[in-house]
Each structure stands twice: as C-alpha cells, then as structure tokens.
Amino acid sequence: MDEIASALGDGARWRIVELLAERPRSVGELAERTGLRQPQTTKHLQTLARAGLVTVFPLGQRRVYAVEAAPLKALECRLRELVETTEAHQDERNVIARYRAAIEAESVVADRERWADGRTFSFERVLAAARDVVWRHWVDPDLLASWWAPPSMTVVDCAVEPKRGGRAVLEYHDAEGRRYRSEGRVHAAKEPEHLVFDLSVRDAAGAVSFTGHYDLTLAAVPDGTRLRLGLTITETAVEAVPYIAGIETGWGQVLDHLADTVGTPTRTTTAAHTEGKETQA
C-alpha cells in the first residue's frame, strides 16, 4: 500500500493512470498527452509497474501499457477505511475546534489579573463501580495516574493524599517533552466519600497561572457511584487563558477516562457554570 500511494503521489504518474484507465496506450501516446518527454514517461511507467499499477504488453516494436484495477481497488478500500475512521472520531476534531474557540473567547476578557476569579464549574458522573473502588482511583497514586491526564499526555507525578495537609500534585508531559505541573494541598478528606483540595497550575517559570479549589463527593447509588466535582477558580493570571479555556473540555475528558477505567458509565452528565464574582486586581 505504501508503494502504491507513493507511486500515485506524483502528479504526472497520476495523470498517466487516468489516461490508462480509459484504455491501454503506448509510451509515445502517453508522452504526447502528458507533455512529457518519452524517457521521462518511461521512468514513470516503470515506477507504476513496480507498484503493480500497470502492466506492459510488448507488441513488436511498440510497448503498450494498461492499468491494473486490483491495486486501485485495494487503495479504494484503504481510503474508505480512513474515511470511516475519521468520521468515527469526528468528536476528537470537534474538541480541538471548541478549545480553539474557547481560547479566542477568553482572550477577549483576560484584560487584567484575577480576571476569572470566582468562576465555578461542576461535573457529574454516575460510574459503574463501587464507591470504595472510585475512591481508590483518586487516592492511590498508581490508580490515579491511570486516568488523571488529558489524552496523549504522560503522567510523571501525581498524588492526592487523603488527609488534611496532604500533598496534591499533578505533573505530566506531552510528546514534545513540555511539562505541565500543578501542586497544592488537601484541606479535607473523609473516606470514601469526600475530598477537598486545591491545585495551583504553574507556568514554565514556576509562577501560578491560576488556583483551582476542588470539592469531590462520592455517593453510593443503585447503579454504582455518583461523582460530583466542583471547581472554583482564584489567583488568575492574565496568561492563564489557555488553561481556563481548557477546563471544561479537559475535565470532561479525564472524567470520561475515569469512567472507562473503573467500568462502563451508566449515565453521564456534565455541567459548567461560568457565573460568579470576579475580583479585580
């Protein structure tokens, strides 16, 4: 397939195949129709022949070429598979489009320090797992690392220690090696139902971009566990735009990942509230 795609990736060879799809043609005729010199045409035909796309028929002093349909059908099938895969994952593209739109919208209002202070978000999931299982996925570092990062990111450090004053930290890196770190403290913990902690997102220089105060409750329900997560923003820096813009999408994705990790979710709801008092610097 790579050889077929490579052979058809040249505009001249593509035109030759188009001409041969109509009927077999000689090298001279192909050269005339494409505007190429005969030696160039011959080289292109040899490349197409190596890929199995054309067959040559010696007819006395003439050499006539014909296109082979089978490789084109194989390419058609592969392209159809790619189209179907793309359509099946259209949501991933939509996520990027929404994130870009959110960055543009937030950039308009990020005109001072603490511009997003007081903004709140809430998320809810019903997870098909017992409450103690969900709890462990929040407080066990290994289990936490299995879901607590955006897609394509790799967790290098994470913890939510379930005790007052316990460490809260999340650090991950992307494929280009850029690191993203958040750190804070646990303010309250009641196993297996309640966690309150904060995380301050740090920029590359270590300065706080914003601080998020999190309130997590886990309630046992007939279908498993109802998770509610509240988030309030403080200490917002002007440069925090991409972080704030990504909160709703990012937390939605990681909580979906948690749902997949502990079991198939029976019901999923997400709500984001952007109202709230904004504090001027």
PDB file of N, CA and C in Angstrom, residues 198-247:
ATOM      1  N   ASP A 198      -6.815  21.795  46.787  1.00  0.00           N
ATOM      2  CA  ASP A 198      -6.563  22.819  45.785  1.00  0.00           C
ATOM      3  C   ASP A 198      -5.337  22.435  44.975  1.00  0.00           C
ATOM      4  N   LEU A 199      -5.279  22.986  43.770  1.00  0.00           N
ATOM      5  CA  LEU A 199      -4.155  22.795  42.866  1.00  0.00           C
ATOM      6  C   LEU A 199      -3.857  24.122  42.193  1.00  0.00           C
ATOM      7  N   SER A 200      -2.611  24.536  42.260  1.00  0.00           N
ATOM      8  CA  SER A 200      -2.179  25.741  41.560  1.00  0.00           C
ATOM      9  C   SER A 200      -1.411  25.330  40.321  1.00  0.00           C
ATOM     10  N   VAL A 201      -1.908  25.759  39.181  1.00  0.00           N
ATOM     11  CA  VAL A 201      -1.246  25.455  37.912  1.00  0.00           C
ATOM     12  C   VAL A 201      -0.053  26.380  37.756  1.00  0.00           C
ATOM     13  N   ARG A 202       1.123  25.793  37.511  1.00  0.00           N
ATOM     14  CA  ARG A 202       2.353  26.566  37.392  1.00  0.00           C
ATOM     15  C   ARG A 202       2.744  26.717  35.927  1.00  0.00           C
ATOM     16  N   ASP A 203       3.278  27.901  35.598  1.00  0.00           N
ATOM     17  CA  ASP A 203       3.795  28.087  34.249  1.00  0.00           C
ATOM     18  C   ASP A 203       5.239  27.590  34.179  1.00  0.00           C
ATOM     19  N   ALA A 204       5.882  27.754  33.043  1.00  0.00           N
ATOM     20  CA  ALA A 204       7.235  27.222  32.855  1.00  0.00           C
ATOM     21  C   ALA A 204       8.234  27.813  33.843  1.00  0.00           C
ATOM     22  N   ALA A 205       7.977  29.040  34.310  1.00  0.00           N
ATOM     23  CA  ALA A 205       8.883  29.688  35.255  1.00  0.00           C
ATOM     24  C   ALA A 205       8.534  29.372  36.708  1.00  0.00           C
ATOM     25  N   GLY A 206       7.457  28.620  36.909  1.00  0.00           N
ATOM     26  CA  GLY A 206       7.058  28.260  38.264  1.00  0.00           C
ATOM     27  C   GLY A 206       6.037  29.182  38.886  1.00  0.00           C
ATOM     28  N   ALA A 207       5.632  30.247  38.195  1.00  0.00           N
ATOM     29  CA  ALA A 207       4.637  31.173  38.724  1.00  0.00           C
ATOM     30  C   ALA A 207       3.235  30.569  38.614  1.00  0.00           C
ATOM     31  N   VAL A 208       2.336  30.994  39.499  1.00  0.00           N
ATOM     32  CA  VAL A 208       0.967  30.477  39.499  1.00  0.00           C
ATOM     33  C   VAL A 208       0.170  31.099  38.360  1.00  0.00           C
ATOM     34  N   SER A 209      -0.396  30.251  37.505  1.00  0.00           N
ATOM     35  CA  SER A 209      -1.288  30.738  36.450  1.00  0.00           C
ATOM     36  C   SER A 209      -2.705  30.910  36.977  1.00  0.00           C
ATOM     37  N   PHE A 210      -3.154  29.932  37.756  1.00  0.00           N
ATOM     38  CA  PHE A 210      -4.403  30.062  38.493  1.00  0.00           C
ATOM     39  C   PHE A 210      -4.445  28.937  39.518  1.00  0.00           C
ATOM     40  N   THR A 211      -5.318  29.110  40.508  1.00  0.00           N
ATOM     41  CA  THR A 211      -5.523  28.070  41.510  1.00  0.00           C
ATOM     42  C   THR A 211      -6.955  27.575  41.407  1.00  0.00           C
ATOM     43  N   GLY A 212      -7.099  26.262  41.443  1.00  0.00           N
ATOM     44  CA  GLY A 212      -8.420  25.656  41.434  1.00  0.00           C
ATOM     45  C   GLY A 212      -8.706  25.005  42.780  1.00  0.00           C
ATOM     46  N   HIS A 213      -9.850  25.313  43.358  1.00  0.00           N
ATOM     47  CA  HIS A 213     -10.295  24.696  44.606  1.00  0.00           C
ATOM     48  C   HIS A 213     -11.339  23.631  44.242  1.00  0.00           C
ATOM     49  N   TYR A 214     -11.053  22.397  44.599  1.00  0.00           N
ATOM     50  CA  TYR A 214     -11.857  21.253  44.179  1.00  0.00           C
ATOM     51  C   TYR A 214     -12.614  20.664  45.364  1.00  0.00           C
ATOM     52  N   ASP A 215     -13.867  20.329  45.120  1.00  0.00           N
ATOM     53  CA  ASP A 215     -14.702  19.682  46.122  1.00  0.00           C
ATOM     54  C   ASP A 215     -15.308  18.432  45.479  1.00  0.00           C
ATOM     55  N   LEU A 216     -14.836  17.267  45.902  1.00  0.00           N
ATOM     56  CA  LEU A 216     -15.256  15.996  45.313  1.00  0.00           C
ATOM     57  C   LEU A 216     -16.131  15.239  46.303  1.00  0.00           C
ATOM     58  N   THR A 217     -17.310  14.811  45.851  1.00  0.00           N
ATOM     59  CA  THR A 217     -18.166  13.959  46.673  1.00  0.00           C
ATOM     60  C   THR A 217     -18.501  12.694  45.890  1.00  0.00           C
ATOM     61  N   LEU A 218     -18.506  11.572  46.597  1.00  0.00           N
ATOM     62  CA  LEU A 218     -18.850  10.274  46.030  1.00  0.00           C
ATOM     63  C   LEU A 218     -20.019   9.710  46.819  1.00  0.00           C
ATOM     64  N   ALA A 219     -21.104   9.405  46.154  1.00  0.00           N
ATOM     65  CA  ALA A 219     -22.296   8.881  46.808  1.00  0.00           C
ATOM     66  C   ALA A 219     -22.663   7.544  46.183  1.00  0.00           C
ATOM     67  N   ALA A 220     -22.965   6.566  47.038  1.00  0.00           N
ATOM     68  CA  ALA A 220     -23.400   5.265  46.551  1.00  0.00           C
ATOM     69  C   ALA A 220     -24.822   5.378  46.001  1.00  0.00           C
ATOM     70  N   VAL A 221     -25.034   4.861  44.805  1.00  0.00           N
ATOM     71  CA  VAL A 221     -26.347   4.831  44.167  1.00  0.00           C
ATOM     72  C   VAL A 221     -26.564   3.431  43.605  1.00  0.00           C
ATOM     73  N   PRO A 222     -27.798   3.067  43.271  1.00  0.00           N
ATOM     74  CA  PRO A 222     -28.037   1.707  42.767  1.00  0.00           C
ATOM     75  C   PRO A 222     -27.190   1.330  41.565  1.00  0.00           C
ATOM     76  N   ASP A 223     -26.879   2.281  40.699  1.00  0.00           N
ATOM     77  CA  ASP A 223     -26.099   1.975  39.504  1.00  0.00           C
ATOM     78  C   ASP A 223     -24.598   1.944  39.752  1.00  0.00           C
ATOM     79  N   GLY A 224     -24.164   2.353  40.954  1.00  0.00           N
ATOM     80  CA  GLY A 224     -22.729   2.372  41.241  1.00  0.00           C
ATOM     81  C   GLY A 224     -22.374   3.527  42.150  1.00  0.00           C
ATOM     82  N   THR A 225     -21.757   4.552  41.594  1.00  0.00           N
ATOM     83  CA  THR A 225     -21.310   5.705  42.381  1.00  0.00           C
ATOM     84  C   THR A 225     -21.592   6.985  41.619  1.00  0.00           C
ATOM     85  N   ARG A 226     -22.231   7.925  42.322  1.00  0.00           N
ATOM     86  CA  ARG A 226     -22.429   9.242  41.726  1.00  0.00           C
ATOM     87  C   ARG A 226     -21.262  10.132  42.148  1.00  0.00           C
ATOM     88  N   LEU A 227     -20.543  10.632  41.154  1.00  0.00           N
ATOM     89  CA  LEU A 227     -19.410  11.524  41.390  1.00  0.00           C
ATOM     90  C   LEU A 227     -19.830  12.942  41.080  1.00  0.00           C
ATOM     91  N   ARG A 228     -19.578  13.854  42.013  1.00  0.00           N
ATOM     92  CA  ARG A 228     -19.786  15.273  41.769  1.00  0.00           C
ATOM     93  C   ARG A 228     -18.480  15.999  42.078  1.00  0.00           C
ATOM     94  N   LEU A 229     -18.055  16.810  41.154  1.00  0.00           N
ATOM     95  CA  LEU A 229     -16.820  17.568  41.329  1.00  0.00           C
ATOM     96  C   LEU A 229     -17.109  19.040  41.080  1.00  0.00           C
ATOM     97  N   GLY A 230     -16.869  19.857  42.107  1.00  0.00           N
ATOM     98  CA  GLY A 230     -16.999  21.291  41.963  1.00  0.00           C
ATOM     99  C   GLY A 230     -15.626  21.940  41.893  1.00  0.00           C
ATOM    100  N   LEU A 231     -15.510  22.983  41.100  1.00  0.00           N
ATOM    101  CA  LEU A 231     -14.238  23.666  40.914  1.00  0.00           C
ATOM    102  C   LEU A 231     -14.469  25.173  40.932  1.00  0.00           C
ATOM    103  N   THR A 232     -13.704  25.869  41.771  1.00  0.00           N
ATOM    104  CA  THR A 232     -13.758  27.322  41.842  1.00  0.00           C
ATOM    105  C   THR A 232     -12.372  27.882  41.538  1.00  0.00           C
ATOM    106  N   ILE A 233     -12.332  28.918  40.706  1.00  0.00           N
ATOM    107  CA  ILE A 233     -11.067  29.491  40.246  1.00  0.00           C
ATOM    108  C   ILE A 233     -10.688  30.707  41.087  1.00  0.00           C
ATOM    109  N   THR A 234      -9.409  30.807  41.454  1.00  0.00           N
ATOM    110  CA  THR A 234      -8.863  32.007  42.102  1.00  0.00           C
ATOM    111  C   THR A 234      -7.450  32.253  41.572  1.00  0.00           C
ATOM    112  N   GLU A 235      -6.886  33.379  41.935  1.00  0.00           N
ATOM    113  CA  GLU A 235      -5.493  33.734  41.626  1.00  0.00           C
ATOM    114  C   GLU A 235      -5.186  33.691  40.126  1.00  0.00           C
ATOM    115  N   THR A 236      -6.128  34.121  39.313  1.00  0.00           N
ATOM    116  CA  THR A 236      -5.963  34.001  37.869  1.00  0.00           C
ATOM    117  C   THR A 236      -4.988  35.027  37.318  1.00  0.00           C
ATOM    118  N   ALA A 237      -3.990  34.566  36.601  1.00  0.00           N
ATOM    119  CA  ALA A 237      -3.065  35.454  35.895  1.00  0.00           C
ATOM    120  C   ALA A 237      -3.590  35.709  34.480  1.00  0.00           C
ATOM    121  N   VAL A 238      -3.192  36.817  33.891  1.00  0.00           N
ATOM    122  CA  VAL A 238      -3.621  37.130  32.533  1.00  0.00           C
ATOM    123  C   VAL A 238      -3.222  36.012  31.578  1.00  0.00           C
ATOM    124  N   GLU A 239      -2.040  35.431  31.813  1.00  0.00           N
ATOM    125  CA  GLU A 239      -1.516  34.400  30.908  1.00  0.00           C
ATOM    126  C   GLU A 239      -2.224  33.054  31.052  1.00  0.00           C
ATOM    127  N   ALA A 240      -3.215  32.955  31.932  1.00  0.00           N
ATOM    128  CA  ALA A 240      -3.881  31.676  32.184  1.00  0.00           C
ATOM    129  C   ALA A 240      -4.918  31.313  31.141  1.00  0.00           C
ATOM    130  N   VAL A 241      -5.066  32.129  30.104  1.00  0.00           N
ATOM    131  CA  VAL A 241      -6.130  31.917  29.111  1.00  0.00           C
ATOM    132  C   VAL A 241      -6.221  30.479  28.617  1.00  0.00           C
ATOM    133  N   PRO A 242      -5.136  29.863  28.094  1.00  0.00           N
ATOM    134  CA  PRO A 242      -5.294  28.504  27.560  1.00  0.00           C
ATOM    135  C   PRO A 242      -5.701  27.482  28.615  1.00  0.00           C
ATOM    136  N   TYR A 243      -5.291  27.709  29.875  1.00  0.00           N
ATOM    137  CA  TYR A 243      -5.674  26.791  30.940  1.00  0.00           C
ATOM    138  C   TYR A 243      -7.151  26.919  31.275  1.00  0.00           C
ATOM    139  N   ILE A 244      -7.609  28.150  31.458  1.00  0.00           N
ATOM    140  CA  ILE A 244      -9.020  28.367  31.789  1.00  0.00           C
ATOM    141  C   ILE A 244      -9.910  27.891  30.648  1.00  0.00           C
ATOM    142  N   ALA A 245      -9.503  28.182  29.418  1.00  0.00           N
ATOM    143  CA  ALA A 245     -10.298  27.776  28.255  1.00  0.00           C
ATOM    144  C   ALA A 245     -10.434  26.270  28.166  1.00  0.00           C
ATOM    145  N   GLY A 246      -9.464  25.538  28.694  1.00  0.00           N
ATOM    146  CA  GLY A 246      -9.483  24.082  28.559  1.00  0.00           C
ATOM    147  C   GLY A 246     -10.097  23.342  29.719  1.00  0.00           C
ATOM    148  N   ILE A 247     -10.573  24.053  30.751  1.00  0.00           N
ATOM    149  CA  ILE A 247     -11.068  23.373  31.949  1.00  0.00           C
ATOM    150  C   ILE A 247     -12.255  22.467  31.655  1.00  0.00           C
TER     151      ILE A 247
END
